[in-house]
């Protein structure tokens, strides 16, 4: 018997509404919440939450000194990877590492608050 069940993954950020809107746009989910807590809510109860943390220091990638601690892998069909990259950049992401001319199955980005995430070819 499990001790607990998985609830929601929460990212600290200075502006939870904006970051929830970023991920909701990327995932085609909806935004719920108010004040210091917002959630991107998707199908089948999936959620990604965002909590206000005014003093948040973004992780650095890659770094041995300032570990990323957590990152999100978002799956994208391989033939849509370039299109997905254009969209996340338009929404405010920054590219950190490309896929080495197609030799890697992922590309690494920073979201608008500085959290690393990957678009992974599936």
PDB file of C-alpha atoms in Angstrom:
ATOM      1  CA  UNK A   1       0.000   0.000   0.000  1.00  0.00           C
ATOM      2  CA  UNK A   2       1.305   3.429  -0.942  1.00  0.00           C
ATOM      3  CA  UNK A   3       2.134   5.856   1.810  1.00  0.00           C
ATOM      4  CA  UNK A   4       0.807   8.738  -0.301  1.00  0.00           C
ATOM      5  CA  UNK A   5      -0.409   9.580  -3.781  1.00  0.00           C
ATOM      6  CA  UNK A   6       1.203  12.100  -6.108  1.00  0.00           C
ATOM      7  CA  UNK A   7      -0.475  15.476  -5.960  1.00  0.00           C
ATOM      8  CA  UNK A   8       0.832  18.329  -8.052  1.00  0.00           C
ATOM      9  CA  UNK A   9       4.276  19.561  -9.105  1.00  0.00           C
ATOM     10  CA  UNK A  10       4.804  23.169  -7.991  1.00  0.00           C
ATOM     11  CA  UNK A  11       7.308  25.657  -9.407  1.00  0.00           C
ATOM     12  CA  UNK A  12       8.340  28.713  -7.419  1.00  0.00           C
ATOM     13  CA  UNK A  13       8.395  31.921  -9.443  1.00  0.00           C
ATOM     14  CA  UNK A  14       8.053  35.684  -9.004  1.00  0.00           C
ATOM     15  CA  UNK A  15       4.876  35.916 -11.139  1.00  0.00           C
ATOM     16  CA  UNK A  16       2.753  32.746 -10.870  1.00  0.00           C
ATOM     17  CA  UNK A  17      -0.043  33.949 -13.140  1.00  0.00           C
ATOM     18  CA  UNK A  18       2.312  34.729 -16.026  1.00  0.00           C
ATOM     19  CA  UNK A  19       4.176  31.446 -15.690  1.00  0.00           C
ATOM     20  CA  UNK A  20       0.901  29.487 -15.492  1.00  0.00           C
ATOM     21  CA  UNK A  21      -0.210  31.259 -18.684  1.00  0.00           C
ATOM     22  CA  UNK A  22       3.083  30.343 -20.389  1.00  0.00           C
ATOM     23  CA  UNK A  23       2.756  26.621 -19.624  1.00  0.00           C
ATOM     24  CA  UNK A  24      -0.988  26.613 -20.319  1.00  0.00           C
ATOM     25  CA  UNK A  25      -0.257  28.035 -23.781  1.00  0.00           C
ATOM     26  CA  UNK A  26       2.514  25.487 -24.399  1.00  0.00           C
ATOM     27  CA  UNK A  27       0.361  22.543 -23.273  1.00  0.00           C
ATOM     28  CA  UNK A  28      -3.032  23.861 -24.464  1.00  0.00           C
ATOM     29  CA  UNK A  29      -4.353  23.717 -20.900  1.00  0.00           C
ATOM     30  CA  UNK A  30      -6.385  26.253 -18.930  1.00  0.00           C
ATOM     31  CA  UNK A  31      -5.316  28.504 -16.035  1.00  0.00           C
ATOM     32  CA  UNK A  32      -6.971  28.533 -12.620  1.00  0.00           C
ATOM     33  CA  UNK A  33      -6.072  30.321  -9.417  1.00  0.00           C
ATOM     34  CA  UNK A  34      -5.576  33.710  -7.898  1.00  0.00           C
ATOM     35  CA  UNK A  35      -3.138  35.712  -5.847  1.00  0.00           C
ATOM     36  CA  UNK A  36       0.013  33.787  -4.994  1.00  0.00           C
ATOM     37  CA  UNK A  37      -1.045  30.414  -6.499  1.00  0.00           C
ATOM     38  CA  UNK A  38      -2.034  29.474 -10.046  1.00  0.00           C
ATOM     39  CA  UNK A  39      -2.369  26.156 -11.818  1.00  0.00           C
ATOM     40  CA  UNK A  40      -2.202  25.040 -15.416  1.00  0.00           C
ATOM     41  CA  UNK A  41      -4.904  22.376 -15.584  1.00  0.00           C
ATOM     42  CA  UNK A  42      -5.051  19.777 -18.307  1.00  0.00           C
ATOM     43  CA  UNK A  43      -6.972  16.667 -19.251  1.00  0.00           C
ATOM     44  CA  UNK A  44      -7.596  13.862 -16.765  1.00  0.00           C
ATOM     45  CA  UNK A  45      -6.822  16.130 -13.824  1.00  0.00           C
ATOM     46  CA  UNK A  46      -3.207  16.806 -14.747  1.00  0.00           C
ATOM     47  CA  UNK A  47      -1.873  19.919 -13.058  1.00  0.00           C
ATOM     48  CA  UNK A  48       1.237  22.007 -12.869  1.00  0.00           C
ATOM     49  CA  UNK A  49       1.145  24.661 -10.157  1.00  0.00           C
ATOM     50  CA  UNK A  50       2.988  27.942  -9.691  1.00  0.00           C
ATOM     51  CA  UNK A  51       3.613  29.568  -6.325  1.00  0.00           C
ATOM     52  CA  UNK A  52       4.727  33.144  -5.784  1.00  0.00           C
ATOM     53  CA  UNK A  53       8.291  33.355  -4.508  1.00  0.00           C
ATOM     54  CA  UNK A  54       9.469  36.978  -4.798  1.00  0.00           C
ATOM     55  CA  UNK A  55      13.075  36.155  -3.875  1.00  0.00           C
ATOM     56  CA  UNK A  56      13.372  33.163  -6.173  1.00  0.00           C
ATOM     57  CA  UNK A  57      16.808  32.670  -7.677  1.00  0.00           C
ATOM     58  CA  UNK A  58      16.489  30.773 -10.969  1.00  0.00           C
ATOM     59  CA  UNK A  59      18.499  27.585 -11.320  1.00  0.00           C
ATOM     60  CA  UNK A  60      21.444  27.596 -13.687  1.00  0.00           C
ATOM     61  CA  UNK A  61      21.827  25.017 -16.418  1.00  0.00           C
ATOM     62  CA  UNK A  62      24.178  23.350 -16.680  1.00  0.00           C
ATOM     63  CA  UNK A  63      25.918  24.038 -13.413  1.00  0.00           C
ATOM     64  CA  UNK A  64      27.563  22.021 -10.695  1.00  0.00           C
ATOM     65  CA  UNK A  65      27.364  24.994  -8.317  1.00  0.00           C
ATOM     66  CA  UNK A  66      23.696  25.955  -8.825  1.00  0.00           C
ATOM     67  CA  UNK A  67      21.831  22.753  -9.548  1.00  0.00           C
ATOM     68  CA  UNK A  68      18.692  22.915 -11.665  1.00  0.00           C
ATOM     69  CA  UNK A  69      16.989  20.690  -9.038  1.00  0.00           C
ATOM     70  CA  UNK A  70      14.054  19.951 -11.337  1.00  0.00           C
ATOM     71  CA  UNK A  71      13.185  20.258 -15.003  1.00  0.00           C
ATOM     72  CA  UNK A  72      10.209  19.353 -17.154  1.00  0.00           C
ATOM     73  CA  UNK A  73      10.401  17.115 -20.214  1.00  0.00           C
ATOM     74  CA  UNK A  74       7.628  17.976 -22.672  1.00  0.00           C
ATOM     75  CA  UNK A  75       7.053  15.493 -25.504  1.00  0.00           C
ATOM     76  CA  UNK A  76       6.622  16.780 -29.057  1.00  0.00           C
ATOM     77  CA  UNK A  77       6.256  14.706 -32.238  1.00  0.00           C
ATOM     78  CA  UNK A  78       9.637  14.789 -33.992  1.00  0.00           C
ATOM     79  CA  UNK A  79       8.168  16.353 -37.149  1.00  0.00           C
ATOM     80  CA  UNK A  80       6.757  19.260 -35.080  1.00  0.00           C
ATOM     81  CA  UNK A  81       9.883  20.030 -33.056  1.00  0.00           C
ATOM     82  CA  UNK A  82      10.898  23.116 -35.077  1.00  0.00           C
ATOM     83  CA  UNK A  83       7.347  24.478 -34.937  1.00  0.00           C
ATOM     84  CA  UNK A  84       7.163  23.824 -31.189  1.00  0.00           C
ATOM     85  CA  UNK A  85      10.456  25.642 -30.706  1.00  0.00           C
ATOM     86  CA  UNK A  86       9.194  28.707 -32.584  1.00  0.00           C
ATOM     87  CA  UNK A  87       6.065  28.750 -30.406  1.00  0.00           C
ATOM     88  CA  UNK A  88       7.819  28.444 -27.023  1.00  0.00           C
ATOM     89  CA  UNK A  89      10.293  31.156 -28.063  1.00  0.00           C
ATOM     90  CA  UNK A  90       7.377  33.387 -29.101  1.00  0.00           C
ATOM     91  CA  UNK A  91       5.807  32.786 -25.674  1.00  0.00           C
ATOM     92  CA  UNK A  92       8.973  33.910 -23.877  1.00  0.00           C
ATOM     93  CA  UNK A  93      11.226  30.845 -23.545  1.00  0.00           C
ATOM     94  CA  UNK A  94      14.954  31.054 -24.270  1.00  0.00           C
ATOM     95  CA  UNK A  95      16.919  28.335 -26.046  1.00  0.00           C
ATOM     96  CA  UNK A  96      19.868  27.035 -24.012  1.00  0.00           C
ATOM     97  CA  UNK A  97      20.927  23.982 -25.996  1.00  0.00           C
ATOM     98  CA  UNK A  98      19.843  22.802 -29.417  1.00  0.00           C
ATOM     99  CA  UNK A  99      19.595  19.206 -30.555  1.00  0.00           C
ATOM    100  CA  UNK A 100      23.045  19.213 -32.177  1.00  0.00           C
ATOM    101  CA  UNK A 101      21.695  19.149 -35.717  1.00  0.00           C
ATOM    102  CA  UNK A 102      19.206  16.397 -34.926  1.00  0.00           C
ATOM    103  CA  UNK A 103      21.698  14.110 -33.184  1.00  0.00           C
ATOM    104  CA  UNK A 104      19.962  14.576 -29.809  1.00  0.00           C
ATOM    105  CA  UNK A 105      16.307  13.822 -29.084  1.00  0.00           C
ATOM    106  CA  UNK A 106      15.796  16.956 -26.997  1.00  0.00           C
ATOM    107  CA  UNK A 107      16.351  20.713 -26.874  1.00  0.00           C
ATOM    108  CA  UNK A 108      16.799  22.640 -23.613  1.00  0.00           C
ATOM    109  CA  UNK A 109      15.094  25.965 -22.839  1.00  0.00           C
ATOM    110  CA  UNK A 110      14.487  28.326 -19.945  1.00  0.00           C
ATOM    111  CA  UNK A 111      10.907  29.332 -19.225  1.00  0.00           C
ATOM    112  CA  UNK A 112      10.196  33.049 -18.591  1.00  0.00           C
ATOM    113  CA  UNK A 113      11.009  32.637 -14.867  1.00  0.00           C
ATOM    114  CA  UNK A 114      14.286  30.806 -15.562  1.00  0.00           C
ATOM    115  CA  UNK A 115      13.315  27.152 -14.972  1.00  0.00           C
ATOM    116  CA  UNK A 116      14.869  24.695 -17.431  1.00  0.00           C
ATOM    117  CA  UNK A 117      12.604  22.512 -19.556  1.00  0.00           C
ATOM    118  CA  UNK A 118      13.118  20.292 -22.569  1.00  0.00           C
ATOM    119  CA  UNK A 119      11.169  19.711 -25.735  1.00  0.00           C
ATOM    120  CA  UNK A 120      11.735  16.006 -26.354  1.00  0.00           C
ATOM    121  CA  UNK A 121      11.166  14.347 -29.721  1.00  0.00           C
ATOM    122  CA  UNK A 122       8.760  11.444 -29.475  1.00  0.00           C
TER     123      UNK A 122
END
